[in-house]
mmCIF file with all atom_site columns, C-alpha atoms and ligand atoms in Angstrom:
data_model
loop_
_atom_site.group_PDB
_atom_site.id
_atom_site.type_symbol
_atom_site.label_atom_id
_atom_site.label_alt_id
_atom_site.label_comp_id
_atom_site.label_asym_id
_atom_site.label_entity_id
_atom_site.label_seq_id
_atom_site.pdbx_PDB_ins_code
_atom_site.Cartn_x
_atom_site.Cartn_y
_atom_site.Cartn_z
_atom_site.occupancy
_atom_site.B_iso_or_equiv
_atom_site.pdbx_formal_charge
_atom_site.auth_seq_id
_atom_site.auth_comp_id
_atom_site.auth_asym_id
_atom_site.auth_atom_id
_atom_site.pdbx_PDB_model_num
ATOM   1   C  CA  . UNK A 1 1   ? 0.000  0.000   0.000  1.00 0.00 ? 1   UNK A CA  1
ATOM   2   C  CA  . UNK A 1 2   ? 1.239  3.486   -0.805 1.00 0.00 ? 2   UNK A CA  1
ATOM   3   C  CA  . UNK A 1 3   ? 0.016  6.681   0.846  1.00 0.00 ? 3   UNK A CA  1
ATOM   4   C  CA  . UNK A 1 4   ? 1.062  10.293  0.554  1.00 0.00 ? 4   UNK A CA  1
ATOM   5   C  CA  . UNK A 1 5   ? 0.876  12.857  3.327  1.00 0.00 ? 5   UNK A CA  1
ATOM   6   C  CA  . UNK A 1 6   ? 1.392  16.589  3.153  1.00 0.00 ? 6   UNK A CA  1
ATOM   7   C  CA  . UNK A 1 7   ? 1.673  17.490  6.832  1.00 0.00 ? 7   UNK A CA  1
ATOM   8   C  CA  . UNK A 1 8   ? 2.891  16.015  10.120 1.00 0.00 ? 8   UNK A CA  1
ATOM   9   C  CA  . UNK A 1 9   ? -0.740 15.929  11.229 1.00 0.00 ? 9   UNK A CA  1
ATOM   10  C  CA  . UNK A 1 10  ? -1.681 13.686  8.303  1.00 0.00 ? 10  UNK A CA  1
ATOM   11  C  CA  . UNK A 1 11  ? 1.153  11.287  9.102  1.00 0.00 ? 11  UNK A CA  1
ATOM   12  C  CA  . UNK A 1 12  ? 0.052  11.273  12.740 1.00 0.00 ? 12  UNK A CA  1
ATOM   13  C  CA  . UNK A 1 13  ? -3.491 10.375  11.689 1.00 0.00 ? 13  UNK A CA  1
ATOM   14  C  CA  . UNK A 1 14  ? -2.264 7.572   9.437  1.00 0.00 ? 14  UNK A CA  1
ATOM   15  C  CA  . UNK A 1 15  ? -0.329 6.154   12.398 1.00 0.00 ? 15  UNK A CA  1
ATOM   16  C  CA  . UNK A 1 16  ? -3.408 6.486   14.586 1.00 0.00 ? 16  UNK A CA  1
ATOM   17  C  CA  . UNK A 1 17  ? -5.603 4.541   12.150 1.00 0.00 ? 17  UNK A CA  1
ATOM   18  C  CA  . UNK A 1 18  ? -3.027 1.758   12.020 1.00 0.00 ? 18  UNK A CA  1
ATOM   19  C  CA  . UNK A 1 19  ? -2.675 1.776   15.808 1.00 0.00 ? 19  UNK A CA  1
ATOM   20  C  CA  . UNK A 1 20  ? -6.426 1.342   16.202 1.00 0.00 ? 20  UNK A CA  1
ATOM   21  C  CA  . UNK A 1 21  ? -6.259 -1.868  14.179 1.00 0.00 ? 21  UNK A CA  1
ATOM   22  C  CA  . UNK A 1 22  ? -3.049 -3.210  15.733 1.00 0.00 ? 22  UNK A CA  1
ATOM   23  C  CA  . UNK A 1 23  ? -3.121 -6.673  17.232 1.00 0.00 ? 23  UNK A CA  1
ATOM   24  C  CA  . UNK A 1 24  ? -1.144 -8.124  20.150 1.00 0.00 ? 24  UNK A CA  1
ATOM   25  C  CA  . UNK A 1 25  ? 2.222  -9.414  18.985 1.00 0.00 ? 25  UNK A CA  1
ATOM   26  C  CA  . UNK A 1 26  ? 2.276  -7.255  15.877 1.00 0.00 ? 26  UNK A CA  1
ATOM   27  C  CA  . UNK A 1 27  ? 5.624  -5.734  14.894 1.00 0.00 ? 27  UNK A CA  1
ATOM   28  C  CA  . UNK A 1 28  ? 6.054  -2.547  12.872 1.00 0.00 ? 28  UNK A CA  1
ATOM   29  C  CA  . UNK A 1 29  ? 9.385  -1.614  11.344 1.00 0.00 ? 29  UNK A CA  1
ATOM   30  C  CA  . UNK A 1 30  ? 9.989  2.017   10.382 1.00 0.00 ? 30  UNK A CA  1
ATOM   31  C  CA  . UNK A 1 31  ? 12.563 2.991   7.817  1.00 0.00 ? 31  UNK A CA  1
ATOM   32  C  CA  . UNK A 1 32  ? 13.372 6.509   6.734  1.00 0.00 ? 32  UNK A CA  1
ATOM   33  C  CA  . UNK A 1 33  ? 16.002 9.219   7.037  1.00 0.00 ? 33  UNK A CA  1
ATOM   34  C  CA  . UNK A 1 34  ? 16.388 11.536  9.986  1.00 0.00 ? 34  UNK A CA  1
ATOM   35  C  CA  . UNK A 1 35  ? 13.389 13.862  9.993  1.00 0.00 ? 35  UNK A CA  1
ATOM   36  C  CA  . UNK A 1 36  ? 11.327 11.657  7.687  1.00 0.00 ? 36  UNK A CA  1
ATOM   37  C  CA  . UNK A 1 37  ? 8.518  11.408  10.232 1.00 0.00 ? 37  UNK A CA  1
ATOM   38  C  CA  . UNK A 1 38  ? 9.067  8.059   11.949 1.00 0.00 ? 38  UNK A CA  1
ATOM   39  C  CA  . UNK A 1 39  ? 8.471  9.487   15.406 1.00 0.00 ? 39  UNK A CA  1
ATOM   40  C  CA  . UNK A 1 40  ? 5.442  11.478  14.253 1.00 0.00 ? 40  UNK A CA  1
ATOM   41  C  CA  . UNK A 1 41  ? 3.962  8.274   12.832 1.00 0.00 ? 41  UNK A CA  1
ATOM   42  C  CA  . UNK A 1 42  ? 4.817  6.467   16.087 1.00 0.00 ? 42  UNK A CA  1
ATOM   43  C  CA  . UNK A 1 43  ? 3.050  9.132   18.140 1.00 0.00 ? 43  UNK A CA  1
ATOM   44  C  CA  . UNK A 1 44  ? -0.079 8.585   16.074 1.00 0.00 ? 44  UNK A CA  1
ATOM   45  C  CA  . UNK A 1 45  ? 0.142  4.827   16.392 1.00 0.00 ? 45  UNK A CA  1
ATOM   46  C  CA  . UNK A 1 46  ? 0.477  5.156   20.182 1.00 0.00 ? 46  UNK A CA  1
ATOM   47  C  CA  . UNK A 1 47  ? -2.603 7.381   20.217 1.00 0.00 ? 47  UNK A CA  1
ATOM   48  C  CA  . UNK A 1 48  ? -4.433 4.655   18.295 1.00 0.00 ? 48  UNK A CA  1
ATOM   49  C  CA  . UNK A 1 49  ? -3.511 2.276   21.108 1.00 0.00 ? 49  UNK A CA  1
ATOM   50  C  CA  . UNK A 1 50  ? -5.139 4.699   23.577 1.00 0.00 ? 50  UNK A CA  1
ATOM   51  C  CA  . UNK A 1 51  ? -1.835 5.852   25.026 1.00 0.00 ? 51  UNK A CA  1
ATOM   52  C  CA  . UNK A 1 52  ? -2.177 9.431   26.237 1.00 0.00 ? 52  UNK A CA  1
ATOM   53  C  CA  . UNK A 1 53  ? 1.345  9.788   27.600 1.00 0.00 ? 53  UNK A CA  1
ATOM   54  C  CA  . UNK A 1 54  ? 3.723  11.815  25.398 1.00 0.00 ? 54  UNK A CA  1
ATOM   55  C  CA  . UNK A 1 55  ? 5.880  9.678   23.123 1.00 0.00 ? 55  UNK A CA  1
ATOM   56  C  CA  . UNK A 1 56  ? 9.402  10.885  22.530 1.00 0.00 ? 56  UNK A CA  1
ATOM   57  C  CA  . UNK A 1 57  ? 12.273 9.118   20.833 1.00 0.00 ? 57  UNK A CA  1
ATOM   58  C  CA  . UNK A 1 58  ? 13.906 6.754   23.334 1.00 0.00 ? 58  UNK A CA  1
ATOM   59  C  CA  . UNK A 1 59  ? 17.314 8.018   22.307 1.00 0.00 ? 59  UNK A CA  1
ATOM   60  C  CA  . UNK A 1 60  ? 19.338 6.853   25.277 1.00 0.00 ? 60  UNK A CA  1
ATOM   61  C  CA  . UNK A 1 61  ? 17.390 3.757   26.220 1.00 0.00 ? 61  UNK A CA  1
ATOM   62  C  CA  . UNK A 1 62  ? 16.799 2.040   22.845 1.00 0.00 ? 62  UNK A CA  1
ATOM   63  C  CA  . UNK A 1 63  ? 13.406 0.865   24.079 1.00 0.00 ? 63  UNK A CA  1
ATOM   64  C  CA  . UNK A 1 64  ? 10.623 2.679   25.887 1.00 0.00 ? 64  UNK A CA  1
ATOM   65  C  CA  . UNK A 1 65  ? 7.710  0.698   27.312 1.00 0.00 ? 65  UNK A CA  1
ATOM   66  C  CA  . UNK A 1 66  ? 4.181  2.082   27.601 1.00 0.00 ? 66  UNK A CA  1
ATOM   67  C  CA  . UNK A 1 67  ? 1.693  0.048   29.619 1.00 0.00 ? 67  UNK A CA  1
ATOM   68  C  CA  . UNK A 1 68  ? -1.309 2.363   29.810 1.00 0.00 ? 68  UNK A CA  1
ATOM   69  C  CA  . UNK A 1 69  ? -2.948 1.644   26.453 1.00 0.00 ? 69  UNK A CA  1
ATOM   70  C  CA  . UNK A 1 70  ? -5.116 -1.155  25.054 1.00 0.00 ? 70  UNK A CA  1
ATOM   71  C  CA  . UNK A 1 71  ? -2.033 -3.374  25.168 1.00 0.00 ? 71  UNK A CA  1
ATOM   72  C  CA  . UNK A 1 72  ? 1.639  -2.860  25.990 1.00 0.00 ? 72  UNK A CA  1
ATOM   73  C  CA  . UNK A 1 73  ? 3.576  -0.790  23.477 1.00 0.00 ? 73  UNK A CA  1
ATOM   74  C  CA  . UNK A 1 74  ? 7.312  -1.270  22.954 1.00 0.00 ? 74  UNK A CA  1
ATOM   75  C  CA  . UNK A 1 75  ? 8.890  1.640   21.131 1.00 0.00 ? 75  UNK A CA  1
ATOM   76  C  CA  . UNK A 1 76  ? 12.430 0.958   19.905 1.00 0.00 ? 76  UNK A CA  1
ATOM   77  C  CA  . UNK A 1 77  ? 14.716 3.521   18.319 1.00 0.00 ? 77  UNK A CA  1
ATOM   78  C  CA  . UNK A 1 78  ? 17.880 1.680   17.363 1.00 0.00 ? 78  UNK A CA  1
ATOM   79  C  CA  . UNK A 1 79  ? 19.577 4.615   15.615 1.00 0.00 ? 79  UNK A CA  1
ATOM   80  C  CA  . UNK A 1 80  ? 22.428 4.672   18.132 1.00 0.00 ? 80  UNK A CA  1
ATOM   81  C  CA  . UNK A 1 81  ? 22.927 0.966   18.478 1.00 0.00 ? 81  UNK A CA  1
ATOM   82  C  CA  . UNK A 1 82  ? 26.607 0.066   18.231 1.00 0.00 ? 82  UNK A CA  1
ATOM   83  C  CA  . UNK A 1 83  ? 26.434 -3.687  18.142 1.00 0.00 ? 83  UNK A CA  1
ATOM   84  C  CA  . UNK A 1 84  ? 23.580 -6.112  17.631 1.00 0.00 ? 84  UNK A CA  1
ATOM   85  C  CA  . UNK A 1 85  ? 24.507 -7.696  20.988 1.00 0.00 ? 85  UNK A CA  1
ATOM   86  C  CA  . UNK A 1 86  ? 23.027 -4.641  22.678 1.00 0.00 ? 86  UNK A CA  1
ATOM   87  C  CA  . UNK A 1 87  ? 19.653 -5.993  21.569 1.00 0.00 ? 87  UNK A CA  1
ATOM   88  C  CA  . UNK A 1 88  ? 20.351 -9.268  23.385 1.00 0.00 ? 88  UNK A CA  1
ATOM   89  C  CA  . UNK A 1 89  ? 21.313 -7.328  26.502 1.00 0.00 ? 89  UNK A CA  1
ATOM   90  C  CA  . UNK A 1 90  ? 17.983 -5.516  26.379 1.00 0.00 ? 90  UNK A CA  1
ATOM   91  C  CA  . UNK A 1 91  ? 16.212 -8.849  26.036 1.00 0.00 ? 91  UNK A CA  1
ATOM   92  C  CA  . UNK A 1 92  ? 14.528 -7.821  22.795 1.00 0.00 ? 92  UNK A CA  1
ATOM   93  C  CA  . UNK A 1 93  ? 12.932 -11.228 22.250 1.00 0.00 ? 93  UNK A CA  1
ATOM   94  C  CA  . UNK A 1 94  ? 10.664 -10.691 25.234 1.00 0.00 ? 94  UNK A CA  1
ATOM   95  C  CA  . UNK A 1 95  ? 9.267  -7.675  23.390 1.00 0.00 ? 95  UNK A CA  1
ATOM   96  C  CA  . UNK A 1 96  ? 9.265  -8.939  19.797 1.00 0.00 ? 96  UNK A CA  1
ATOM   97  C  CA  . UNK A 1 97  ? 7.599  -12.206 20.757 1.00 0.00 ? 97  UNK A CA  1
ATOM   98  C  CA  . UNK A 1 98  ? 5.459  -10.857 23.594 1.00 0.00 ? 98  UNK A CA  1
ATOM   99  C  CA  . UNK A 1 99  ? 1.814  -9.825  23.664 1.00 0.00 ? 99  UNK A CA  1
ATOM   100 C  CA  . UNK A 1 100 ? 2.262  -6.134  23.087 1.00 0.00 ? 100 UNK A CA  1
ATOM   101 C  CA  . UNK A 1 101 ? 2.802  -4.100  19.954 1.00 0.00 ? 101 UNK A CA  1
ATOM   102 C  CA  . UNK A 1 102 ? 6.415  -3.525  18.940 1.00 0.00 ? 102 UNK A CA  1
ATOM   103 C  CA  . UNK A 1 103 ? 7.555  -0.641  16.754 1.00 0.00 ? 103 UNK A CA  1
ATOM   104 C  CA  . UNK A 1 104 ? 11.175 -0.206  15.677 1.00 0.00 ? 104 UNK A CA  1
ATOM   105 C  CA  . UNK A 1 105 ? 12.520 3.062   14.291 1.00 0.00 ? 105 UNK A CA  1
ATOM   106 C  CA  . UNK A 1 106 ? 15.596 2.494   12.062 1.00 0.00 ? 106 UNK A CA  1
ATOM   107 C  CA  . UNK A 1 107 ? 14.761 -1.213  11.816 1.00 0.00 ? 107 UNK A CA  1
ATOM   108 C  CA  . UNK A 1 108 ? 17.108 -1.542  8.820  1.00 0.00 ? 108 UNK A CA  1
ATOM   109 C  CA  . UNK A 1 109 ? 19.997 -1.332  11.313 1.00 0.00 ? 109 UNK A CA  1
ATOM   110 C  CA  . UNK A 1 110 ? 18.960 -4.562  13.020 1.00 0.00 ? 110 UNK A CA  1
ATOM   111 C  CA  . UNK A 1 111 ? 17.793 -6.486  9.978  1.00 0.00 ? 111 UNK A CA  1
ATOM   112 C  CA  . UNK A 1 112 ? 19.501 -9.721  11.061 1.00 0.00 ? 112 UNK A CA  1
ATOM   113 C  CA  . UNK A 1 113 ? 17.287 -10.138 14.125 1.00 0.00 ? 113 UNK A CA  1
ATOM   114 C  CA  . UNK A 1 114 ? 13.945 -9.109  12.649 1.00 0.00 ? 114 UNK A CA  1
ATOM   115 C  CA  . UNK A 1 115 ? 11.319 -11.845 12.856 1.00 0.00 ? 115 UNK A CA  1
ATOM   116 C  CA  . UNK A 1 116 ? 9.973  -13.651 9.833  1.00 0.00 ? 116 UNK A CA  1
ATOM   117 C  CA  . UNK A 1 117 ? 6.823  -11.537 9.616  1.00 0.00 ? 117 UNK A CA  1
ATOM   118 C  CA  . UNK A 1 118 ? 6.241  -7.863  10.328 1.00 0.00 ? 118 UNK A CA  1
ATOM   119 C  CA  . UNK A 1 119 ? 4.652  -4.765  8.906  1.00 0.00 ? 119 UNK A CA  1
ATOM   120 C  CA  . UNK A 1 120 ? 7.243  -2.657  7.129  1.00 0.00 ? 120 UNK A CA  1
ATOM   121 C  CA  . UNK A 1 121 ? 6.721  1.089   6.822  1.00 0.00 ? 121 UNK A CA  1
ATOM   122 C  CA  . UNK A 1 122 ? 9.012  3.147   4.642  1.00 0.00 ? 122 UNK A CA  1
ATOM   123 C  CA  . UNK A 1 123 ? 8.773  6.939   4.778  1.00 0.00 ? 123 UNK A CA  1
ATOM   124 C  CA  . UNK A 1 124 ? 10.423 9.028   2.095  1.00 0.00 ? 124 UNK A CA  1
ATOM   125 C  CA  . UNK A 1 125 ? 10.591 12.712  1.337  1.00 0.00 ? 125 UNK A CA  1
ATOM   126 C  CA  . UNK A 1 126 ? 10.367 13.949  -2.214 1.00 0.00 ? 126 UNK A CA  1
ATOM   127 C  CA  . UNK A 1 127 ? 11.320 17.589  -2.259 1.00 0.00 ? 127 UNK A CA  1
ATOM   128 C  CA  . UNK A 1 128 ? 9.962  17.969  -5.780 1.00 0.00 ? 128 UNK A CA  1
ATOM   129 C  CA  . UNK A 1 129 ? 6.544  17.705  -4.093 1.00 0.00 ? 129 UNK A CA  1
ATOM   130 C  CA  . UNK A 1 130 ? 7.335  20.204  -1.345 1.00 0.00 ? 130 UNK A CA  1
ATOM   131 C  CA  . UNK A 1 131 ? 9.039  20.200  2.034  1.00 0.00 ? 131 UNK A CA  1
ATOM   132 C  CA  . UNK A 1 132 ? 6.143  18.612  3.943  1.00 0.00 ? 132 UNK A CA  1
ATOM   133 C  CA  . UNK A 1 133 ? 5.387  15.887  1.423  1.00 0.00 ? 133 UNK A CA  1
ATOM   134 C  CA  . UNK A 1 134 ? 5.981  12.270  2.471  1.00 0.00 ? 134 UNK A CA  1
ATOM   135 C  CA  . UNK A 1 135 ? 5.509  9.055   0.519  1.00 0.00 ? 135 UNK A CA  1
ATOM   136 C  CA  . UNK A 1 136 ? 4.657  6.234   2.919  1.00 0.00 ? 136 UNK A CA  1
ATOM   137 C  CA  . UNK A 1 137 ? 4.726  2.613   1.846  1.00 0.00 ? 137 UNK A CA  1
ATOM   138 C  CA  . UNK A 1 138 ? 3.262  -0.087  4.040  1.00 0.00 ? 138 UNK A CA  1
ATOM   139 C  CA  . UNK A 1 139 ? 3.917  -3.717  3.301  1.00 0.00 ? 139 UNK A CA  1
ATOM   140 C  CA  . UNK A 1 140 ? 3.345  -7.020  5.089  1.00 0.00 ? 140 UNK A CA  1
ATOM   141 C  CA  . UNK A 1 141 ? 6.593  -8.974  5.096  1.00 0.00 ? 141 UNK A CA  1
HETATM 142 P  P1  . ADP B 2 .   ? 12.215 10.892  12.437 1.00 0.00 ? 1   ADP B P1  1
HETATM 143 O  O1  . ADP B 2 .   ? 11.697 10.222  13.672 1.00 0.00 ? 1   ADP B O1  1
HETATM 144 O  O2  . ADP B 2 .   ? 11.945 10.115  11.180 1.00 0.00 ? 1   ADP B O2  1
HETATM 145 O  O3  . ADP B 2 .   ? 13.656 11.278  12.553 1.00 0.00 ? 1   ADP B O3  1
HETATM 146 P  P2  . ADP B 2 .   ? 10.429 13.006  13.247 1.00 0.00 ? 1   ADP B P2  1
HETATM 147 O  O4  . ADP B 2 .   ? 9.110  12.340  13.245 1.00 0.00 ? 1   ADP B O4  1
HETATM 148 O  O5  . ADP B 2 .   ? 11.102 13.178  14.580 1.00 0.00 ? 1   ADP B O5  1
HETATM 149 O  O6  . ADP B 2 .   ? 11.419 12.254  12.239 1.00 0.00 ? 1   ADP B O6  1
HETATM 150 O  O7  . ADP B 2 .   ? 10.344 14.439  12.593 1.00 0.00 ? 1   ADP B O7  1
HETATM 151 C  C1  . ADP B 2 .   ? 9.664  14.702  11.390 1.00 0.00 ? 1   ADP B C1  1
HETATM 152 C  C2  . ADP B 2 .   ? 9.650  16.208  11.174 1.00 0.00 ? 1   ADP B C2  1
HETATM 153 O  O8  . ADP B 2 .   ? 9.136  16.530  9.894  1.00 0.00 ? 1   ADP B O8  1
HETATM 154 C  C3  . ADP B 2 .   ? 8.797  16.921  12.197 1.00 0.00 ? 1   ADP B C3  1
HETATM 155 O  O9  . ADP B 2 .   ? 9.404  18.134  12.530 1.00 0.00 ? 1   ADP B O9  1
HETATM 156 C  C4  . ADP B 2 .   ? 7.494  17.149  11.424 1.00 0.00 ? 1   ADP B C4  1
HETATM 157 O  O10 . ADP B 2 .   ? 6.783  18.271  11.892 1.00 0.00 ? 1   ADP B O10 1
HETATM 158 C  C5  . ADP B 2 .   ? 8.015  17.401  10.026 1.00 0.00 ? 1   ADP B C5  1
HETATM 159 N  N1  . ADP B 2 .   ? 7.052  17.051  8.957  1.00 0.00 ? 1   ADP B N1  1
HETATM 160 C  C6  . ADP B 2 .   ? 6.710  17.862  7.928  1.00 0.00 ? 1   ADP B C6  1
HETATM 161 N  N2  . ADP B 2 .   ? 5.861  17.269  7.097  1.00 0.00 ? 1   ADP B N2  1
HETATM 162 C  C7  . ADP B 2 .   ? 5.645  16.025  7.584  1.00 0.00 ? 1   ADP B C7  1
HETATM 163 C  C8  . ADP B 2 .   ? 4.857  14.917  7.140  1.00 0.00 ? 1   ADP B C8  1
HETATM 164 N  N3  . ADP B 2 .   ? 4.138  14.949  6.006  1.00 0.00 ? 1   ADP B N3  1
HETATM 165 N  N4  . ADP B 2 .   ? 4.869  13.806  7.906  1.00 0.00 ? 1   ADP B N4  1
HETATM 166 C  C9  . ADP B 2 .   ? 5.619  13.744  9.030  1.00 0.00 ? 1   ADP B C9  1
HETATM 167 N  N5  . ADP B 2 .   ? 6.384  14.756  9.506  1.00 0.00 ? 1   ADP B N5  1
HETATM 168 C  C10 . ADP B 2 .   ? 6.413  15.891  8.789  1.00 0.00 ? 1   ADP B C10 1
HETATM 169 MG MG1 . MG  B 3 .   ? 12.633 9.434   15.423 1.00 0.00 ? 2   MG  B MG1 1
#
């Protein structure tokens, strides 16, 4: 599926619609450059899970856990990961194969440990269409 958004608000709403339909155990991978809108999308998805708490990028922790929504939400941002072993130290399998929803920003950096199936979301700018334009592709892998 391919969608286009023309504001952060639109990307937020797309995330929210997907969050509303999310099922326990589902994994979302987010791929896109810095500033593409991965965190904006994540904030919408969290809202769709009925999480009211503010979502920020878990820059120094790699994973941030939210328990207040319809189901647990595990928000990974692996941008600063140095070595894949850091994921083992975090105990990532408990999240990936648990009963909450997992979302991974910069998932391309940990490709080797991604599960067999997940929902891949790729966000791209295209400046020819303006600064706020984003092309968002969603695919079941
Ligand atoms: P990332 O997490 O991918 O690094 P962020 O979500 O933190 O990016 O930031 C995206 C930035 O781009 C925000 O400042 C947001 O307001 C801006 N923006 C402009 N247009 C869009 C759009 N269509 N979708 C998402 N964000 C947008
Ligand atoms: Mg981010």
